[in-house]
Short mmCIF file of N, CA, C and O in Angstrom, two decimals:
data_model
loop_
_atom_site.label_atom_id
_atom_site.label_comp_id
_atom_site.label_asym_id
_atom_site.label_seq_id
_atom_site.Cartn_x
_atom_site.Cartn_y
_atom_site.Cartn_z
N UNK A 1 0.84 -1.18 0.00
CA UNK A 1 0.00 0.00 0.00
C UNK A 1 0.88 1.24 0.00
O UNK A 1 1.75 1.42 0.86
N UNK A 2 0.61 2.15 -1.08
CA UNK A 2 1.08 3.25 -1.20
C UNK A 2 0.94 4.07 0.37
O UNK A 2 0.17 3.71 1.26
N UNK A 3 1.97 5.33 0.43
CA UNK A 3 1.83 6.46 1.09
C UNK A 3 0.57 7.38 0.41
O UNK A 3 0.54 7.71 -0.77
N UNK A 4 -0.27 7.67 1.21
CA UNK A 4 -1.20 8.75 1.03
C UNK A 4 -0.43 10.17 1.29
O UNK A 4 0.16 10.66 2.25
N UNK A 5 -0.76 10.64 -0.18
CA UNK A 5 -0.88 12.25 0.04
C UNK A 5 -1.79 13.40 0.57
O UNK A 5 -3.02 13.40 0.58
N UNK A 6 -1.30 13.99 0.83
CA UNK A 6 -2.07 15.58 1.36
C UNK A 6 -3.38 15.84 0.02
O UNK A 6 -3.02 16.09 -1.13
N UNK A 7 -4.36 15.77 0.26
CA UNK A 7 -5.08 16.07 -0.30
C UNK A 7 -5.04 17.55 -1.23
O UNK A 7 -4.68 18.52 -0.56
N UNK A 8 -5.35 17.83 -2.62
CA UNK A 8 -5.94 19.03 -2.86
C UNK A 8 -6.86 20.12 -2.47
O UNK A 8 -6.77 21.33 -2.64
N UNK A 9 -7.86 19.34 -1.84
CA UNK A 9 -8.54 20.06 -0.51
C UNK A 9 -8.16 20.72 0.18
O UNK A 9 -8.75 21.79 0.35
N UNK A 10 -6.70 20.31 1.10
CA UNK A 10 -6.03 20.70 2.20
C UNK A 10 -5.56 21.80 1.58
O UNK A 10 -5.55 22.84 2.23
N UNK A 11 -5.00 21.80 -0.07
CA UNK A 11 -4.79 22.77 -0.16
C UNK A 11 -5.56 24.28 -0.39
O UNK A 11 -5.15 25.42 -0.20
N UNK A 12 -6.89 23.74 -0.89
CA UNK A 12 -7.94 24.85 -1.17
C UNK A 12 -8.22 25.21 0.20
O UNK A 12 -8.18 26.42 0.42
N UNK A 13 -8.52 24.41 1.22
CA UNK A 13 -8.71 24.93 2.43
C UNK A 13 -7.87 26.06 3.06
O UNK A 13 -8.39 26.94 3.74
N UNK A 14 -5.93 25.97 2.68
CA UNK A 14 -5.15 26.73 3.08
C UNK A 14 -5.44 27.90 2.45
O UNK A 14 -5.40 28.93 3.12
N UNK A 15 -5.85 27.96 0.74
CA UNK A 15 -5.82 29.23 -0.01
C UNK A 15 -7.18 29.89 0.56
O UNK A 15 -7.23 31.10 0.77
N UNK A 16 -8.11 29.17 0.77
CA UNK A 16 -9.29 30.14 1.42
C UNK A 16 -9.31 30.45 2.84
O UNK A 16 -10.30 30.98 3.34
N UNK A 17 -8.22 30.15 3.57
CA UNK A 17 -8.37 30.64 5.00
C UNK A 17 -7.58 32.02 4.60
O UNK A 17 -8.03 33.08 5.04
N UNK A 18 -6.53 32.04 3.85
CA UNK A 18 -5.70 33.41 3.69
C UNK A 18 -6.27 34.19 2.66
O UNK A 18 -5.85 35.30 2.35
N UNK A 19 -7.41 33.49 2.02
CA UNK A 19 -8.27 34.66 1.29
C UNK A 19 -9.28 35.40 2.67
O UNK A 19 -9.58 36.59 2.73
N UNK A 20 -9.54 34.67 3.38
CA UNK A 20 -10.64 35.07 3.98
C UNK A 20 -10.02 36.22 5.23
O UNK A 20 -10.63 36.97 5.98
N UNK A 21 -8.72 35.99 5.06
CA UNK A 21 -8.26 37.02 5.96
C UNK A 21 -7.46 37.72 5.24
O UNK A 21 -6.53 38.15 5.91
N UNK A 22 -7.43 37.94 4.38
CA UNK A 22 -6.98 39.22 3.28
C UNK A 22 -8.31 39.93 2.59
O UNK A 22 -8.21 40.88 1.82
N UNK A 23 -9.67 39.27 3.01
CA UNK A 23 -10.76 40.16 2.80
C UNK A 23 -10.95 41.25 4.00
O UNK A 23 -11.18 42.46 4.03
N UNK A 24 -10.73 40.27 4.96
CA UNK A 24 -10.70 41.15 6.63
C UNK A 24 -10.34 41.71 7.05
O UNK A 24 -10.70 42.21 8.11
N UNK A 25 -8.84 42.04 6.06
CA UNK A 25 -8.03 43.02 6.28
C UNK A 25 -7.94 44.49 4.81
O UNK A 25 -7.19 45.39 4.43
N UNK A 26 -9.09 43.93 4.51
CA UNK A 26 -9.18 44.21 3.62
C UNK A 26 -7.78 44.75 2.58
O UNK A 26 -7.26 45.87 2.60
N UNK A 27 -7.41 43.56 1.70
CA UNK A 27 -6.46 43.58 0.51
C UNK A 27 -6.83 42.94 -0.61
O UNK A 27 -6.32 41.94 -1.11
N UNK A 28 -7.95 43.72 -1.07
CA UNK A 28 -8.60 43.08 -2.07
C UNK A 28 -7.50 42.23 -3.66
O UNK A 28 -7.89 41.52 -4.59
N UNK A 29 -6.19 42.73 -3.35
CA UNK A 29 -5.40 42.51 -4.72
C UNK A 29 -4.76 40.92 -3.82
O UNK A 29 -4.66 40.00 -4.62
N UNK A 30 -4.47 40.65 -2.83
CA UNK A 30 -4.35 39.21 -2.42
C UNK A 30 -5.65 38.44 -2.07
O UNK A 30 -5.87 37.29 -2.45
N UNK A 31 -6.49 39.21 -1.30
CA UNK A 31 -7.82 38.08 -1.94
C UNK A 31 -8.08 37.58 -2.83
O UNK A 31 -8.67 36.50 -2.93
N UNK A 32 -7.57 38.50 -3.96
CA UNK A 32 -8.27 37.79 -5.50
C UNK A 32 -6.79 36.91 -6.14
O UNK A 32 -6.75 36.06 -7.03
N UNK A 33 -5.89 37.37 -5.50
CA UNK A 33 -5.06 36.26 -6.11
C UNK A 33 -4.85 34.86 -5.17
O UNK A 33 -4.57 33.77 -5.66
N UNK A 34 -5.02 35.07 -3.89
CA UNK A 34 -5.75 33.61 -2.90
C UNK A 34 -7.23 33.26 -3.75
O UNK A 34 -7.47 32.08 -3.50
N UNK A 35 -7.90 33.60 -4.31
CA UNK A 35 -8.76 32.88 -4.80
C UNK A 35 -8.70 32.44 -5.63
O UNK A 35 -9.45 31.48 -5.76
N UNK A 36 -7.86 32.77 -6.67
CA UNK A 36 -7.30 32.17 -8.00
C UNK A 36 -6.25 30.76 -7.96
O UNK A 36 -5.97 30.00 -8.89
N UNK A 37 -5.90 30.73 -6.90
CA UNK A 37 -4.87 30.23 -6.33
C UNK A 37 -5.53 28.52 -6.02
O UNK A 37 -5.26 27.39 -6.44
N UNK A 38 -7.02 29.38 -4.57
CA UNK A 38 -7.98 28.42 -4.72
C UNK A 38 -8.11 27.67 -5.81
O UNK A 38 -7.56 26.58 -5.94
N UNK A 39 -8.93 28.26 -6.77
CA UNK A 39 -9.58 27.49 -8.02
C UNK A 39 -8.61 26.62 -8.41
O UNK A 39 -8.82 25.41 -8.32
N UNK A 40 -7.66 27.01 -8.81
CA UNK A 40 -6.69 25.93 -9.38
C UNK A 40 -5.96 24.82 -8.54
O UNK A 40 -5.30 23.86 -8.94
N UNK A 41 -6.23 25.17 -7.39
CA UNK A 41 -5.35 23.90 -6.83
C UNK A 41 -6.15 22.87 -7.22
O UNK A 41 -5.46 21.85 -7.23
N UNK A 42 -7.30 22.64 -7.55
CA UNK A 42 -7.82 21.01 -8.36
C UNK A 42 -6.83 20.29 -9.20
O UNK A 42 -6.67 19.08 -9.33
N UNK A 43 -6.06 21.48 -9.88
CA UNK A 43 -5.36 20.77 -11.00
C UNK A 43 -3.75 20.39 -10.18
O UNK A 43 -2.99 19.60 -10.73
N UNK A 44 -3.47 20.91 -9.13
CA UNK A 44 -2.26 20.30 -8.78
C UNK A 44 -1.66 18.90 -9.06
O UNK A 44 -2.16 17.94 -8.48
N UNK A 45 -0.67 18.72 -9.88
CA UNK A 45 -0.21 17.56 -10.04
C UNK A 45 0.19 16.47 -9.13
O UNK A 45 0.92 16.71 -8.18
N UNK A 46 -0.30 15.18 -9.40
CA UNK A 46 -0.29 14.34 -8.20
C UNK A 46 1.51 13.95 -7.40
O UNK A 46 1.91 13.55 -6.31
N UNK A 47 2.14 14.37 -8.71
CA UNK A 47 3.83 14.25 -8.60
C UNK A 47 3.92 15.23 -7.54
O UNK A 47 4.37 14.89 -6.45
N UNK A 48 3.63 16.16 -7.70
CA UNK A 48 4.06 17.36 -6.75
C UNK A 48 3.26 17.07 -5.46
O UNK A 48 3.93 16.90 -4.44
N UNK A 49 1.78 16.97 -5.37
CA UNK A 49 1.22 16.43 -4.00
C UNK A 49 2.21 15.32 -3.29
O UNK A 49 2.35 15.28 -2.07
N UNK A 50 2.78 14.56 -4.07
CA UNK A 50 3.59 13.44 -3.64
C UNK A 50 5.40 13.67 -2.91
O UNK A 50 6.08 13.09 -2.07
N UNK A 51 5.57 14.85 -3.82
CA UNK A 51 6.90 15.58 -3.36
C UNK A 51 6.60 16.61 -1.86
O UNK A 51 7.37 16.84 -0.93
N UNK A 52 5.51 16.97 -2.03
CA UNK A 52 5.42 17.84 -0.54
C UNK A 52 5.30 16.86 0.35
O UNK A 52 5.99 17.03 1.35
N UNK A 53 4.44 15.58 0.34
CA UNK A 53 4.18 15.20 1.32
C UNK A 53 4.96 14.30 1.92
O UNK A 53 4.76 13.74 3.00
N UNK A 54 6.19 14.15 0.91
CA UNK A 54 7.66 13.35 1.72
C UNK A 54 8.40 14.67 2.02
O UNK A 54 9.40 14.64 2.74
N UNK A 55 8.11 15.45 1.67
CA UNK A 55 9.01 16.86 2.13
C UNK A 55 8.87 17.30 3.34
O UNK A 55 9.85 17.74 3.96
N UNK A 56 7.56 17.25 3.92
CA UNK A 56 6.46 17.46 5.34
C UNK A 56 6.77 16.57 5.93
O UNK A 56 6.65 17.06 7.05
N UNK A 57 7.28 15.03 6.20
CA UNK A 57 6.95 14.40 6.65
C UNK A 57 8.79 14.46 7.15
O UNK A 57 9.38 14.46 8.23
N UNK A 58 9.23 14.52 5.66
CA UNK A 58 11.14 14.93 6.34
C UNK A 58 11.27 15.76 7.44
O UNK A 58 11.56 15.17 8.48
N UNK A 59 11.16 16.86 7.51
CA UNK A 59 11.30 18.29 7.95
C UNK A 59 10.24 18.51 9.11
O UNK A 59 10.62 19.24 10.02
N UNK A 60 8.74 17.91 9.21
CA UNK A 60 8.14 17.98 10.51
C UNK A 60 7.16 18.95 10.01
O UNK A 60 7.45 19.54 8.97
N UNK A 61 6.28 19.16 10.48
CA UNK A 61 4.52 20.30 10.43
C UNK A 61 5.47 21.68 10.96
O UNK A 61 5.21 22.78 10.47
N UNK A 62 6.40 21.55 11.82
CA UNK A 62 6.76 22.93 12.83
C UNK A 62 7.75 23.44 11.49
O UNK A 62 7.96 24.64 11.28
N UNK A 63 8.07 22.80 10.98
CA UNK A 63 9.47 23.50 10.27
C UNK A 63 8.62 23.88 8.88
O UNK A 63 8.60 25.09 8.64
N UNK A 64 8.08 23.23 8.14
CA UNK A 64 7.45 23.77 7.14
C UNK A 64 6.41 24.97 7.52
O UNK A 64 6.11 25.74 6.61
N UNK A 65 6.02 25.11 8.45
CA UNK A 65 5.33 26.34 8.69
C UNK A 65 5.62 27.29 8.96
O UNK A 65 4.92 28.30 8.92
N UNK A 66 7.49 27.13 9.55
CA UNK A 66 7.39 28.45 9.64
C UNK A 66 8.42 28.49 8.47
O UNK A 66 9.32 29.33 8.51
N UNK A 67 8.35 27.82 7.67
CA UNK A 67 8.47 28.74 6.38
C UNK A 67 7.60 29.08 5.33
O UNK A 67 7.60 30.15 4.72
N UNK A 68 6.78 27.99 5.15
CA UNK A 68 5.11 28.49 4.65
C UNK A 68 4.64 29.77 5.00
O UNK A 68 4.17 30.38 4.04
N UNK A 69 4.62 30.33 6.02
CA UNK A 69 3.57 31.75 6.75
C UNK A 69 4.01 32.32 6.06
O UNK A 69 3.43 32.60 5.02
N UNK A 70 5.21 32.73 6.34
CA UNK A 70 5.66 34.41 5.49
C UNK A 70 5.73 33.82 4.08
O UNK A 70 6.13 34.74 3.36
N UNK A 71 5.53 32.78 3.39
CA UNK A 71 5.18 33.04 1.87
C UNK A 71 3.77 33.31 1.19
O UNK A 71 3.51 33.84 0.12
N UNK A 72 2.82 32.67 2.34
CA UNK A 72 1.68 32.95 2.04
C UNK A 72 0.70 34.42 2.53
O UNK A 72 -0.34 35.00 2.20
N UNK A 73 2.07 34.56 3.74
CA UNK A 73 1.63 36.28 4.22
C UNK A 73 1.94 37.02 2.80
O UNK A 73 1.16 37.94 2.55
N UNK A 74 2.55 36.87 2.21
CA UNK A 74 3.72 37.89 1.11
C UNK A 74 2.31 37.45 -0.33
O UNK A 74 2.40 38.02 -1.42
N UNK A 75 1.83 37.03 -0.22
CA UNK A 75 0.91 36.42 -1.48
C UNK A 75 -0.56 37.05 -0.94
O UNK A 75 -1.22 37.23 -1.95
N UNK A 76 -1.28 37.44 0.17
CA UNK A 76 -2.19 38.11 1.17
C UNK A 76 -1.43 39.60 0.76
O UNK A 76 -2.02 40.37 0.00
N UNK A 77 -0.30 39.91 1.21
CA UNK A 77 0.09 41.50 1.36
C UNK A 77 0.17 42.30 -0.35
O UNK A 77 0.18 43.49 -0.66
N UNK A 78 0.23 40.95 -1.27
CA UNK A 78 0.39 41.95 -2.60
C UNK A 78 1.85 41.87 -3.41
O UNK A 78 2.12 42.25 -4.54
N UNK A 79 2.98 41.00 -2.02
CA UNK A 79 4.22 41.46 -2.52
C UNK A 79 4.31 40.14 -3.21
O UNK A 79 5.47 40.01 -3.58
N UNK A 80 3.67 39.23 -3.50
CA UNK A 80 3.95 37.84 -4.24
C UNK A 80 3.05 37.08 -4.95
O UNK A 80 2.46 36.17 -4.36
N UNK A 81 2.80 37.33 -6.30
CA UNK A 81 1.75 36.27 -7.02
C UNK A 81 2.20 35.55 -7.81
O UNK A 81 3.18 35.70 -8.53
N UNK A 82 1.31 34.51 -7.68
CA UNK A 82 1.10 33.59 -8.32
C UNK A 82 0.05 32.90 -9.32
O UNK A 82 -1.17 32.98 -9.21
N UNK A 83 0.66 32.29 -10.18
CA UNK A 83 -0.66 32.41 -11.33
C UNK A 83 -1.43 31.09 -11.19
O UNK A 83 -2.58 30.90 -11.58
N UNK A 84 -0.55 30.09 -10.50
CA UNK A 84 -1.07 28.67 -9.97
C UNK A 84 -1.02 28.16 -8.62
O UNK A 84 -0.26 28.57 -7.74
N UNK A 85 -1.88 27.25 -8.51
CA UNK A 85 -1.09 26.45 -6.77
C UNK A 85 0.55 25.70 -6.94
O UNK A 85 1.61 25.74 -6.32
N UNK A 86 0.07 25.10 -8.04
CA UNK A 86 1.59 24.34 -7.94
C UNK A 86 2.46 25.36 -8.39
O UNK A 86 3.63 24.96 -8.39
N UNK A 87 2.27 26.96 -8.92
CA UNK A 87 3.71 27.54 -8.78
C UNK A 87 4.07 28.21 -7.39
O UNK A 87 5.15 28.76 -7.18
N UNK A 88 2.95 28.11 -6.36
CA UNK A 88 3.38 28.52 -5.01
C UNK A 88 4.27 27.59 -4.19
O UNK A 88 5.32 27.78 -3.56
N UNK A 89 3.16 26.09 -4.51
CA UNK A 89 4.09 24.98 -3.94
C UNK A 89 5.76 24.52 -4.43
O UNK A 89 6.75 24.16 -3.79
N UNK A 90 5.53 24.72 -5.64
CA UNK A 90 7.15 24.93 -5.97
C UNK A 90 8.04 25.91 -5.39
O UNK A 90 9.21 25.76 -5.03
N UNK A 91 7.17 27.16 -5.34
CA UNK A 91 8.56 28.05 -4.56
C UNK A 91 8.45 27.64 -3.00
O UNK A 91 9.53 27.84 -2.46
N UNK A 92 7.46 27.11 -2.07
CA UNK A 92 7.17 26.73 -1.26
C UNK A 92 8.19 25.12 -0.92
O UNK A 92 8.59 24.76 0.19
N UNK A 93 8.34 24.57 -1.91
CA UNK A 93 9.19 23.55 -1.96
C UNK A 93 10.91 23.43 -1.76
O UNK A 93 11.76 22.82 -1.12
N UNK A 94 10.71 24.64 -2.92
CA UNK A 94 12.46 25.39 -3.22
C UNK A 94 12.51 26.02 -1.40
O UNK A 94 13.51 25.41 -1.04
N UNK A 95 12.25 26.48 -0.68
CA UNK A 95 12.81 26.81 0.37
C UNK A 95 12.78 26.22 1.72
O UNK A 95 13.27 26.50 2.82
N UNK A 96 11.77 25.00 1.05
CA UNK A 96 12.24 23.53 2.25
C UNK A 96 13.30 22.78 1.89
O UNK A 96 14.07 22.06 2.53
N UNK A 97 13.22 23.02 0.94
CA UNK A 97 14.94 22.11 0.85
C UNK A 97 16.20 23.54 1.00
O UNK A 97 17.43 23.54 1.11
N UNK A 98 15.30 24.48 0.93
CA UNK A 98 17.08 25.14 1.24
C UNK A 98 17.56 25.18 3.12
O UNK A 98 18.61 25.38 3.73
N UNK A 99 15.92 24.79 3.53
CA UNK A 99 15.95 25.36 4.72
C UNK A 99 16.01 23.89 5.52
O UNK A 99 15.70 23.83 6.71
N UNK A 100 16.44 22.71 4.76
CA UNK A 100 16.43 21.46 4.57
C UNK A 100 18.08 21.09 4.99
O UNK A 100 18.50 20.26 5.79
N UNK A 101 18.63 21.83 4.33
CA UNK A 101 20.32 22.80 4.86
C UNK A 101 20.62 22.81 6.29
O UNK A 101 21.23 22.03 7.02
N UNK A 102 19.94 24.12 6.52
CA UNK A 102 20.09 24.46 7.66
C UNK A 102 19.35 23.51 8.75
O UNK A 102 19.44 24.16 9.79
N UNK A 103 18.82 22.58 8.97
CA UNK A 103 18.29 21.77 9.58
C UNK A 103 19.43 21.26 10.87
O UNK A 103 19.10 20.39 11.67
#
């Protein structure tokens, strides 16, 4: 039996909690790119669901988050878009393994 991956869900769930608080704070130019973000994570590739979730499981929930926040704060504030989920998770990827280093 295979390893189960992180669902696409999990990820729409992440893009609409930081839409929903970039409405509240009102930043309407990262709400709408957290929602775009939303929509497409359906299409996330199952290769890449499969690369985060040995990446998460290397590195621990504590260590990927705190490098996750400030990329998804920076994507909420305006200073970082993205035109897909999987091009967030890729740069989201690229700095678990750098930070994969410093471990």
């Amino acid at each position: 039996m295979g390893k189960s991956t992180v669902s696409r869900d999990a990820f729409r769930g992440l893009f609409a909690f930081y839409a929903a608080k970039a409405h509240h704070d009102r930043q309407p130019g990262g709400e709408h790119c957290l929602l775009r973000l939303f929509r497409s994570a359906e299409d996330i590739p199952d290769s890449l669901l499969l690369l985060w979730t040995n990446r998460v499981e290397l590195l621990g929930s504590q260590t990927v988050g705190r490098i996750m926040e400030p990329q998804a704060r920076q994507v909420t504030s305006g200073k970082a878009q993205y035109d897909h989920a999987s091009d967030f998770l890729h740069a989201v990827l690229r700095d678990l393994g750098q930070g994969q280093n410093v471990q």
